[in-house]
């Protein structure tokens, strides 16, 4: 085992040896190489874990960055690199001031491995970054950001229908690669979201009721562990870690460098966006009744928004039907009988054109989103609470939204213990989103945050105590229960087996 008294020189020497080894073995470390790496890291790691929060300031010359840079195929960005600030920025702007000391722009699995070994050798905190869309800014660090976003190649084998994705692929890469083949996976609608974060936490999207969650289509993943081992995980290899990679969320066990998905064929779809400004409780009830009985070919999101500068609320639905306009109209007839929408767009088109209709760019913003899984239809009291709370929104310069995404269908063909995603058997996942700008004063944002907390707490009695780990929420109490429920014990075992030193940690990570 490692000696806690190792001096800095021996740690650096060990790291150099590791880097040389890594250069000899590109991606995929043999068993023999792994044993050498394990021994090297044990020497190199010195103290268990890195000194979270005690890193030197950005730009410090005291660490041998050149040594790390020399070991990488990709670039090492330092604070004076022209791209540094842009690459470091997270989607959630309230965390943008937390800057890394350097960013390893990994081009290969070996780069990921070298970055992991280097940061442990020098006790530099590390974090993985793919799409940067963590709601809580959990892919930021004051240490080394191990950024895999350049590893975004997507390769589709038409003979098997399998899609092989680099660990840093985003939804946009999936869109571009799948379109020519007329195939798809369950993806999100924000093109910039990383597939890594999406699939590791489950992955909801308009295809999930017909084809399952994003993680349900995962067949295999490659992951580099803290000790430098690169493993293939599937139903047949390292199946416990594969189980965990389907729902436990990013940043808990290692850095995933590749994903293999099964794809499905897509044809013509009817997409829709409809809005109502009156009789919202009745319209909500009619829409919910329709949605909960709808075929699995319907994917739908319902939003009620309070927007700055407007009076009154707007209720809207957005989604797709793998079917015709007539079939959609038939589904919506009972809703039209309550009230015709004040705005409506319904169009039939090929699947990937339909995704352009549905997609959002997902520009960085100030936002806090809090979720609740909903096991069954919402009662009139629940609907009244949602409307009352939105009408009582203190207000920012942007908006506050309550929304649900329709679940059920193929999601429930697996049981809650089949993958780490425990939230199967729910009718919907709901969330409240608060958005603001830098011009809203901190004190006023705080008033809004208190409103958000009260609203979130009030909704628990109508929904559940379970929350979506991909809508990760730094304010959530009892978050391990909320995200993982009965799967938590097994996840902790997996954590102990694959990351016993808790190298991969953040405020809400799975503990050893
Ligand atoms: C605008 C927007 C739209 C969204 N839409 C959807 C949606 O439609 N469906 C849905 O399910 N979710 C959606 N989400 C939530 C999204 O799935 C999560 O925020 C997800 O974690 C983002 O992944 P990322 O790779 O972009 O984020 P990052 O911030 O890069 O990573 C998120 C977490 O995963 C870790 N991580 C990153 N890369 C890796 C890796 N390669 N290996 C291991 N760990 C890694 C990070 O350290 C961090 O803890 C949306 C979020 C936003 C902001």
Coordinates of C-alpha atoms and ligand atoms in Angstrom, one line a residue:
X1 CA 0.0 0.0 0.0
X2 CA 1.0 3.6 -0.3
X3 CA 3.2 5.2 2.4
X4 CA 1.7 8.4 3.7
X5 CA 5.2 9.8 4.3
X6 CA 6.3 9.5 0.7
X7 CA 8.0 12.8 -0.2
X8 CA 7.1 14.9 -3.2
X9 CA 10.1 13.7 -5.2
X10 CA 9.1 10.1 -5.0
X11 CA 5.5 11.0 -5.9
X12 CA 6.7 12.9 -9.0
X13 CA 9.0 10.1 -10.0
X14 CA 6.1 7.7 -9.8
X15 CA 4.0 9.9 -11.9
X16 CA 6.7 10.2 -14.5
X17 CA 6.9 6.4 -14.6
X18 CA 3.1 6.3 -15.0
X19 CA 3.2 8.8 -17.9
X20 CA 5.9 6.8 -19.7
X21 CA 3.8 3.7 -19.3
X22 CA 0.7 5.4 -20.6
X23 CA 2.6 6.5 -23.6
X24 CA 3.5 2.9 -24.3
X25 CA 0.0 1.7 -23.9
X26 CA -2.6 3.9 -25.6
X27 CA -6.2 3.2 -25.0
X28 CA -7.0 -0.1 -23.2
X29 CA -4.6 -1.2 -20.5
X30 CA -3.6 -4.8 -20.3
X31 CA -3.9 -6.7 -17.1
X32 CA -0.1 -6.6 -16.6
X33 CA -0.1 -2.8 -17.3
X34 CA -2.9 -2.4 -14.9
X35 CA -1.0 -4.1 -12.1
X36 CA 2.0 -1.9 -12.8
X37 CA -0.3 1.2 -12.9
X38 CA -2.0 0.2 -9.6
X39 CA 1.4 -0.2 -7.9
X40 CA 2.6 3.1 -9.4
X41 CA -0.5 5.0 -8.3
X42 CA -0.4 3.5 -4.9
X43 CA 3.1 5.1 -4.5
X44 CA 2.1 8.2 -6.4
X45 CA -1.1 8.9 -4.7
X46 CA 0.5 9.6 -1.3
X47 CA -2.3 11.0 0.8
X48 CA -5.7 9.5 0.2
X49 CA -7.7 11.8 -2.0
X50 CA -6.8 15.2 -3.1
X51 CA -7.0 18.4 -1.0
X52 CA -10.5 19.6 -1.9
X53 CA -10.7 23.4 -1.6
X54 CA -6.9 23.7 -0.8
X55 CA -5.6 23.9 -4.3
X56 CA -3.2 26.7 -5.3
X57 CA -4.7 29.7 -7.0
X58 CA -5.3 29.7 -10.8
X59 CA -2.1 30.5 -12.6
X60 CA 0.2 29.2 -9.9
X61 CA 3.5 28.0 -11.4
X62 CA 4.2 25.6 -8.6
X63 CA 2.8 22.5 -10.3
X64 CA 4.5 20.7 -13.2
X65 CA 1.8 21.4 -15.7
X66 CA 4.3 20.9 -18.5
X67 CA 4.8 17.4 -17.5
X68 CA 1.0 16.8 -17.7
X69 CA 0.9 18.6 -21.0
X70 CA 3.7 16.5 -22.5
X71 CA 1.8 13.3 -21.6
X72 CA -1.4 14.3 -23.4
X73 CA -2.3 13.8 -27.1
X74 CA -4.8 16.7 -26.6
X75 CA -4.0 20.2 -25.3
X76 CA -3.6 21.4 -21.7
X77 CA -5.3 24.7 -21.3
X78 CA -3.9 27.1 -18.7
X79 CA -5.6 30.3 -17.5
X80 CA -3.7 32.3 -20.1
X81 CA -4.8 30.1 -23.0
X82 CA -7.2 32.0 -25.3
X83 CA -10.0 29.4 -25.0
X84 CA -9.6 28.8 -21.3
X85 CA -12.6 30.9 -20.0
X86 CA -15.0 29.7 -22.6
X87 CA -14.2 26.0 -22.1
X88 CA -14.2 26.4 -18.3
X89 CA -17.7 28.0 -18.2
X90 CA -20.5 25.8 -17.1
X91 CA -24.1 26.0 -18.4
X92 CA -25.3 27.2 -14.9
X93 CA -23.9 30.7 -14.8
X94 CA -24.1 31.1 -11.0
X95 CA -21.1 28.6 -10.8
X96 CA -19.1 30.3 -13.5
X97 CA -16.6 32.0 -11.1
X98 CA -15.3 28.6 -9.9
X99 CA -12.4 28.2 -12.3
X100 CA -10.0 25.3 -12.7
X101 CA -6.2 25.7 -12.5
X102 CA -6.0 23.9 -15.9
X103 CA -8.2 22.0 -18.3
X104 CA -6.9 18.7 -19.9
X105 CA -8.6 18.6 -23.3
X106 CA -8.5 14.8 -23.6
X107 CA -8.2 13.3 -27.0
X108 CA -8.0 9.7 -26.0
X109 CA -8.6 7.3 -23.2
X110 CA -4.9 7.4 -22.4
X111 CA -5.2 11.2 -21.9
X112 CA -8.0 10.6 -19.4
X113 CA -5.9 8.0 -17.6
X114 CA -2.8 10.3 -17.5
X115 CA -4.8 13.2 -16.2
X116 CA -6.3 11.1 -13.5
X117 CA -2.9 9.7 -12.4
X118 CA -1.2 13.1 -12.6
X119 CA -3.9 14.9 -10.5
X120 CA -3.7 12.3 -7.8
X121 CA 0.1 12.3 -7.8
X122 CA 0.0 16.0 -7.1
X123 CA -3.1 16.1 -4.9
X124 CA -4.9 18.3 -7.3
X125 CA -8.7 18.0 -7.2
X126 CA -10.2 16.7 -10.4
X127 CA -13.5 16.7 -12.1
X128 CA -14.9 15.2 -15.3
X129 CA -16.6 17.5 -17.8
X130 CA -18.5 16.5 -20.9
X131 CA -21.3 18.8 -21.9
X132 CA -21.0 21.1 -18.8
X133 CA -24.8 21.1 -18.3
X134 CA -24.9 20.0 -14.6
X135 CA -27.7 22.1 -13.0
X136 CA -25.5 22.4 -9.9
X137 CA -22.2 23.2 -11.6
X138 CA -20.8 19.8 -10.5
X139 CA -18.4 19.7 -13.4
X140 CA -16.5 22.7 -12.2
X141 CA -13.5 22.6 -9.9
X142 CA -10.6 24.7 -8.6
X143 CA -8.3 21.9 -9.6
X144 CA -7.9 20.0 -12.9
X145 CA -10.9 19.7 -15.2
X146 CA -10.6 16.5 -17.2
X147 CA -12.6 17.5 -20.2
X148 CA -13.6 14.8 -22.7
X149 CA -15.7 17.0 -25.0
X150 CA -13.3 16.5 -27.9
X151 CA -13.9 12.8 -27.8
X152 CA -17.2 13.2 -29.6
X153 CA -17.0 10.9 -32.6
X154 CA -20.2 8.9 -33.3
X155 CA -20.0 5.9 -35.5
X156 CA -23.1 3.9 -36.5
X157 CA -22.8 0.4 -37.8
X158 CA -25.8 0.0 -40.1
X159 CA -25.5 -3.8 -40.1
X160 CA -26.1 -4.0 -36.3
X161 CA -27.8 -0.7 -35.6
X162 CA -25.2 -0.1 -32.9
X163 CA -24.0 3.5 -32.3
X164 CA -20.6 3.9 -30.8
X165 CA -20.1 7.3 -29.2
X166 CA -17.1 9.0 -27.7
X167 CA -17.5 9.9 -24.0
X168 CA -17.7 13.6 -24.8
X169 CA -20.4 13.4 -27.4
X170 CA -23.3 15.8 -27.1
X171 CA -26.9 15.5 -28.3
X172 CA -25.9 17.5 -31.3
X173 CA -23.4 14.9 -32.4
X174 CA -26.0 12.2 -32.0
X175 CA -28.5 14.2 -34.1
X176 CA -25.9 14.6 -36.9
X177 CA -24.7 11.0 -36.9
X178 CA -28.1 9.3 -36.7
X179 CA -30.0 11.4 -39.2
X180 CA -28.5 9.8 -42.4
X181 CA -29.4 6.4 -41.1
X182 CA -33.0 7.2 -40.2
X183 CA -32.2 5.8 -36.7
X184 CA -32.3 7.3 -33.2
X185 CA -31.7 6.7 -29.5
X186 CA -33.6 8.3 -26.6
X187 CA -31.9 11.7 -26.5
X188 CA -32.6 15.1 -24.9
X189 CA -33.9 18.2 -26.8
X190 CA -31.0 20.4 -25.7
X191 CA -28.3 19.9 -28.3
X192 CA -25.4 21.0 -26.1
X193 CA -26.2 18.5 -23.2
X194 CA -23.5 15.8 -22.9
X195 CA -24.5 12.2 -23.5
X196 CA -22.3 11.2 -20.6
X197 CA -24.3 13.2 -18.0
X198 CA -27.6 12.3 -19.7
X199 CA -27.2 8.5 -19.9
X200 CA -25.4 8.1 -16.6
X201 CA -28.3 9.7 -14.7
X202 CA -31.0 7.8 -16.7
X203 CA -31.9 10.2 -19.6
X204 CA -35.4 11.3 -20.3
X205 CA -36.6 12.4 -23.8
X206 CA -39.7 12.3 -26.0
X207 CA -38.8 8.7 -27.1
X208 CA -38.7 7.2 -23.7
X209 CA -42.2 6.0 -23.5
X210 CA -41.8 4.1 -26.8
X211 CA -38.2 3.0 -26.5
X212 CA -37.1 3.4 -22.8
X213 CA -34.7 5.8 -21.1
X214 CA -31.4 6.7 -22.7
X215 CA -29.7 4.3 -20.3
X216 CA -32.0 1.5 -21.3
X217 CA -30.5 1.6 -24.8
X218 CA -26.9 1.4 -23.5
X219 CA -25.2 -1.8 -24.3
X220 CA -21.6 -1.1 -23.3
X221 CA -19.5 1.6 -21.8
X222 CA -15.8 2.2 -21.3
X223 CA -14.7 3.8 -18.1
X224 CA -11.3 4.8 -16.6
X225 CA -11.1 4.3 -12.9
X226 CA -9.1 6.4 -10.4
X227 CA -6.3 3.8 -10.4
X228 CA -5.9 4.1 -14.1
X229 CA -7.6 0.9 -15.2
X230 CA -9.8 1.2 -18.2
X231 CA -12.7 -1.2 -18.1
X232 CA -15.4 -2.3 -20.5
X233 CA -18.8 -2.6 -18.8
X234 CA -21.7 -4.5 -20.2
X235 CA -24.3 -7.1 -19.1
X236 CA -21.4 -9.6 -19.4
X237 CA -18.4 -7.7 -18.1
X238 CA -18.2 -5.7 -14.9
X239 CA -21.9 -6.0 -14.8
X240 CA -22.2 -4.4 -11.4
X241 CA -20.6 -1.2 -12.7
X242 CA -22.6 -1.4 -15.9
X243 CA -25.7 -1.5 -13.7
X244 CA -24.6 1.6 -11.8
X245 CA -23.7 3.4 -15.0
X246 CA -27.4 3.3 -15.9
X247 CA -28.9 5.8 -13.5
X248 CA -26.4 6.6 -10.7
X249 CA -25.4 9.9 -12.3
X250 CA -22.1 11.2 -13.6
X251 CA -18.9 11.7 -11.6
X252 CA -19.3 8.9 -9.1
X253 CA -17.1 6.0 -10.2
X254 CA -14.7 7.0 -13.0
X255 CA -14.6 8.8 -16.3
X256 CA -16.6 7.2 -19.1
X257 CA -14.8 7.4 -22.4
X258 CA -17.2 5.6 -24.7
X259 CA -20.8 4.4 -25.0
X260 CA -22.4 1.9 -27.3
X261 CA -26.1 2.2 -27.8
X262 CA -28.6 0.2 -29.7
X263 CA -30.6 2.4 -32.0
X264 CA -34.1 2.2 -33.4
X265 CA -35.6 3.1 -36.8
X266 CA -37.6 6.3 -37.1
X267 CA -40.1 7.4 -39.7
X268 CA -42.7 10.2 -39.9
X269 CA -43.8 12.0 -36.7
X270 CA -46.3 14.6 -35.8
X271 CA -44.9 17.3 -33.6
X272 CA -46.9 19.9 -31.7
X273 CA -46.8 23.0 -29.6
X274 CA -50.1 24.3 -28.2
X275 CA -50.8 27.0 -25.6
X276 CA -53.7 28.1 -23.5
X277 CA -54.1 31.3 -21.4
X278 CA -57.4 30.6 -19.7
X279 CA -59.3 28.0 -17.7
X280 CA -55.9 26.5 -16.9
X281 CA -57.1 24.1 -14.2
X282 CA -59.7 22.5 -16.5
X283 CA -57.3 22.3 -19.4
X284 CA -54.6 20.8 -17.2
X285 CA -57.0 18.2 -16.0
X286 CA -58.1 17.3 -19.5
X287 CA -54.6 17.1 -20.8
X288 CA -53.4 14.9 -17.9
X289 CA -56.3 12.5 -18.4
X290 CA -55.6 12.3 -22.1
X291 CA -51.8 11.8 -21.5
X292 CA -52.1 9.1 -18.9
X293 CA -54.2 7.0 -21.3
X294 CA -52.2 7.8 -24.4
X295 CA -50.3 5.2 -26.4
X296 CA -46.5 4.9 -25.8
X297 CA -46.0 6.6 -29.2
X298 CA -46.8 9.9 -27.5
X299 CA -43.9 11.9 -25.9
X300 CA -45.0 15.1 -24.2
X301 CA -44.0 17.8 -21.8
X302 CA -46.5 20.2 -20.2
X303 CA -45.4 23.6 -18.8
X304 CA -47.1 26.4 -16.9
X305 CA -45.1 29.5 -17.0
X306 CA -45.1 32.8 -15.2
X307 CA -43.1 35.2 -17.3
X308 CA -41.5 38.6 -16.4
X309 CA -43.4 41.5 -17.8
X310 CA -46.7 39.6 -18.4
X311 CA -49.8 39.1 -16.3
X312 CA -51.4 35.7 -16.1
X313 CA -50.0 32.3 -16.7
X314 CA -49.6 30.3 -19.9
X315 CA -50.0 26.6 -20.1
X316 CA -48.4 24.8 -23.0
X317 CA -47.6 21.4 -24.3
X318 CA -44.8 20.3 -26.5
X319 CA -44.1 16.9 -27.9
X320 CA -44.3 14.3 -30.6
X321 CA -46.5 11.4 -31.7
X322 CA -45.1 8.6 -33.8
X323 CA -48.3 8.8 -35.9
X324 CA -50.4 11.1 -38.0
X325 CA -52.0 14.5 -37.4
X326 CA -55.4 12.8 -37.4
X327 CA -54.3 10.5 -34.6
X328 CA -53.0 13.4 -32.6
X329 CA -56.3 15.3 -33.2
X330 CA -58.2 12.3 -32.0
X331 CA -56.1 12.2 -28.8
X332 CA -56.6 15.9 -28.2
X333 CA -60.3 16.0 -28.9
X334 CA -61.4 15.9 -25.3
X335 CA -59.0 18.8 -24.5
X336 CA -60.3 20.8 -27.4
X337 CA -63.8 20.2 -26.0
X338 CA -62.8 22.0 -22.8
X339 CA -61.1 24.9 -24.7
X340 CA -59.4 25.4 -28.0
X341 CA -55.7 26.5 -27.6
X342 CA -55.0 30.1 -28.1
X343 CA -51.8 29.2 -30.1
X344 CA -51.1 26.0 -32.0
X345 CA -48.5 24.5 -34.3
X346 CA -48.9 21.0 -35.4
X347 CA -46.8 19.5 -38.2
X348 CA -46.0 16.1 -39.6
X349 CA -42.5 15.5 -40.9
X350 CA -39.5 13.1 -40.9
X351 CA -38.2 12.3 -37.4
X352 CA -34.9 14.3 -37.6
X353 CA -36.7 17.4 -39.0
X354 CA -39.2 16.9 -36.2
X355 CA -36.3 17.1 -33.7
X356 CA -35.3 20.5 -35.1
X357 CA -38.8 21.7 -34.3
X358 CA -38.5 20.3 -30.7
X359 CA -34.9 21.1 -29.9
X360 CA -33.6 23.9 -27.8
X361 CA -30.1 25.4 -27.9
X362 CA -29.7 25.5 -24.1
X363 CA -27.6 28.7 -23.8
X364 CA -25.9 29.2 -20.4
X365 CA -28.2 30.8 -17.9
X366 CA -28.9 31.5 -14.2
X367 CA -31.3 28.9 -13.1
X368 CA -32.3 26.5 -10.4
X369 CA -34.5 23.5 -11.1
X370 CA -36.1 21.3 -8.4
X371 CA -37.8 18.0 -9.4
X372 CA -40.3 15.5 -8.0
X373 CA -41.4 12.2 -9.5
X374 CA -45.2 11.8 -9.7
X375 CA -46.6 8.3 -9.3
X376 CA -50.2 9.0 -10.5
X377 CA -52.4 11.8 -11.8
X378 CA -52.3 15.0 -9.9
X379 CA -55.4 15.8 -7.8
X380 CA -57.4 19.0 -8.2
X381 CA -55.8 20.3 -5.0
X382 CA -52.3 19.7 -6.5
X383 CA -53.2 21.5 -9.7
X384 CA -54.7 24.4 -7.6
X385 CA -51.4 24.6 -5.6
X386 CA -49.3 24.8 -8.7
X387 CA -51.4 27.6 -10.1
X388 CA -51.5 29.5 -6.8
X389 CA -47.8 29.2 -6.3
X390 CA -47.0 30.4 -9.8
X391 CA -49.4 33.3 -9.3
X392 CA -47.5 34.1 -6.1
X393 CA -44.1 34.1 -7.8
X394 CA -42.1 37.1 -6.5
X395 CA -40.7 37.6 -10.0
X396 CA -37.3 38.0 -11.7
X397 CA -36.4 39.4 -15.0
X398 CA -37.0 36.0 -16.7
X399 CA -39.5 33.3 -15.7
X400 CA -40.7 30.6 -13.3
X401 CA -42.1 27.4 -14.7
X402 CA -43.7 24.3 -13.4
X403 CA -43.6 21.4 -15.8
X404 CA -44.0 17.7 -16.2
X405 CA -42.6 15.1 -18.6
X406 CA -44.9 12.2 -19.3
X407 CA -43.3 8.9 -18.3
X408 CA -44.7 5.3 -18.3
X409 CA -44.7 3.0 -21.4
X410 CA -41.3 1.3 -22.2
X411 CA -39.7 2.8 -19.0
X412 CA -41.7 0.4 -17.0
X413 CA -40.7 -2.7 -18.9
X414 CA -37.8 -2.9 -16.5
X415 CA -38.1 -2.9 -12.8
X416 CA -36.6 -0.3 -10.4
X417 CA -33.8 -2.7 -9.5
X418 CA -32.8 -3.7 -13.0
X419 CA -30.7 -0.6 -13.5
X420 CA -29.6 2.1 -11.0
X421 CA -32.5 4.3 -12.2
X422 CA -34.9 3.6 -9.4
X423 CA -37.8 5.8 -10.6
X424 CA -39.7 3.4 -12.8
X425 CA -43.5 3.1 -12.3
X426 CA -44.1 6.8 -12.2
X427 CA -46.7 8.7 -14.3
X428 CA -44.5 11.8 -14.7
X429 CA -41.4 13.6 -13.5
X430 CA -42.2 17.2 -12.6
X431 CA -40.0 20.1 -11.9
X432 CA -40.1 23.8 -11.0
X433 CA -37.6 26.0 -12.8
X434 CA -36.6 29.4 -11.6
X435 CA -34.6 31.6 -14.0
X436 CA -33.0 35.0 -13.3
X437 CA -30.3 37.3 -14.7
X438 CA -27.2 39.0 -13.3
X439 CA -29.3 42.2 -13.1
X440 CA -31.6 40.6 -10.4
X441 CA -30.0 41.5 -7.1
X442 CA -28.7 38.7 -4.9
X443 CA -31.2 39.7 -2.2
X444 CA -34.0 39.5 -4.6
X445 CA -32.8 36.1 -6.0
X446 CA -32.8 34.9 -2.4
X447 CA -36.5 36.0 -2.0
X448 CA -37.2 33.9 -5.2
X449 CA -35.2 31.0 -3.9
X450 CA -37.3 30.9 -0.7
X451 CA -40.4 30.9 -2.8
X452 CA -39.0 28.0 -4.9
X453 CA -38.2 26.0 -1.7
X454 CA -41.7 26.6 -0.3
X455 CA -43.3 25.5 -3.6
X456 CA -41.1 22.4 -3.9
X457 CA -41.9 21.4 -0.3
X458 CA -45.6 21.9 -0.7
X459 CA -45.6 19.7 -3.8
X460 CA -44.1 16.7 -1.9
X461 CA -47.5 15.7 -0.5
X462 CA -49.0 15.6 -4.0
X463 CA -46.1 13.9 -5.6
X464 CA -43.3 11.9 -3.9
X465 CA -40.0 12.4 -2.0
X466 CA -38.1 11.2 -5.1
X467 CA -36.2 13.6 -7.3
X468 CA -34.4 13.1 -10.7
X469 CA -30.7 12.8 -10.3
X470 CA -30.1 14.5 -13.6
X471 CA -31.9 17.5 -12.4
X472 CA -29.3 17.6 -9.7
X473 CA -30.3 20.0 -7.0
X474 CA -27.9 21.4 -4.4
X475 CA -30.8 22.4 -2.2
X476 CA -32.3 19.0 -2.0
X477 CA -32.3 17.5 1.6
X478 CA -31.9 13.7 1.9
X479 CA -30.7 13.7 -1.7
X480 CA -29.3 10.1 -1.6
X481 CA -32.8 8.8 -0.8
X482 CA -34.4 11.2 -3.3
X483 CA -32.1 10.1 -6.2
X484 CA -31.5 6.5 -5.5
X485 CA -34.1 5.1 -3.1
X486 CA -33.8 1.4 -2.6
X487 CA -30.9 1.2 -5.0
X488 CA -28.6 3.2 -2.7
X489 CA -27.1 0.2 -0.8
X490 CA -26.0 -1.5 -4.0
X491 CA -24.6 1.7 -5.4
X492 CA -22.5 2.2 -2.3
X493 CA -21.1 -1.4 -2.7
X494 CA -20.2 -0.5 -6.3
X495 CA -18.6 2.7 -5.2
X496 CA -16.5 0.8 -2.6
X497 CA -15.4 -1.7 -5.2
X498 CA -14.4 0.7 -8.0
X499 CA -13.6 4.0 -6.2
X500 CA -12.6 2.9 -2.7
X501 CA -10.6 6.1 -2.1
X502 CA -13.5 8.3 -3.1
X503 CA -11.5 10.2 -5.7
X504 CA -14.7 11.0 -7.6
X505 CA -16.6 13.2 -5.3
X506 CA -18.7 16.3 -5.2
X507 CA -21.2 17.6 -2.7
X508 CA -23.9 15.1 -3.7
X509 CA -21.8 12.1 -4.9
X510 CA -22.4 8.6 -3.8
X511 CA -20.3 8.1 -0.6
X512 CA -18.0 5.1 0.1
Ligands
LIG1 C1 -30.7 23.0 -21.0 C2 -30.7 21.6 -20.4 C3 -31.5 20.7 -20.9 C4 -31.6 19.4 -20.4 N1 -32.4 18.5 -21.0 C5 -32.5 17.2 -20.5 C6 -33.3 16.2 -21.1 O1 -33.9 16.4 -22.1 N2 -33.3 15.0 -20.5 C7 -32.6 14.7 -19.4 O2 -32.6 13.5 -18.9 N3 -31.8 15.6 -18.8 C8 -31.7 16.9 -19.3 N4 -30.9 17.8 -18.7 C9 -30.2 17.4 -17.5 C10 -28.9 16.8 -18.0 O3 -29.1 15.4 -18.3 C11 -27.8 16.8 -16.8 O4 -27.6 18.1 -16.4 C12 -26.5 16.1 -17.2 O5 -25.8 15.8 -16.1 C13 -25.7 17.0 -18.1 O6 -24.6 16.2 -18.6 P1 -23.3 17.0 -19.2 O7 -22.4 16.0 -19.7 O8 -23.8 18.0 -20.2 O9 -22.9 17.7 -17.9 P2 -21.5 17.9 -17.1 O10 -21.7 19.1 -16.3 O11 -20.3 17.8 -18.0 O12 -21.5 16.6 -16.2 C14 -22.5 16.3 -15.3 C15 -21.9 15.4 -14.2 O13 -21.4 14.2 -14.8 C16 -20.0 14.1 -14.6 N5 -19.4 13.7 -15.9 C17 -19.2 14.5 -17.0 N6 -18.7 13.7 -18.0 C18 -18.4 12.5 -17.5 C19 -17.9 11.3 -18.0 N7 -17.4 11.3 -19.3 N8 -17.8 10.3 -17.2 C20 -18.3 10.3 -15.9 N9 -18.8 11.4 -15.4 C21 -18.9 12.5 -16.1 C22 -19.6 15.5 -14.2 O14 -18.4 15.5 -13.4 C23 -20.8 16.0 -13.4 O15 -20.8 15.5 -12.1 C24 -30.9 19.1 -19.2 C25 -30.0 20.0 -18.7 C26 -30.0 21.3 -19.2 C27 -29.1 22.3 -18.6

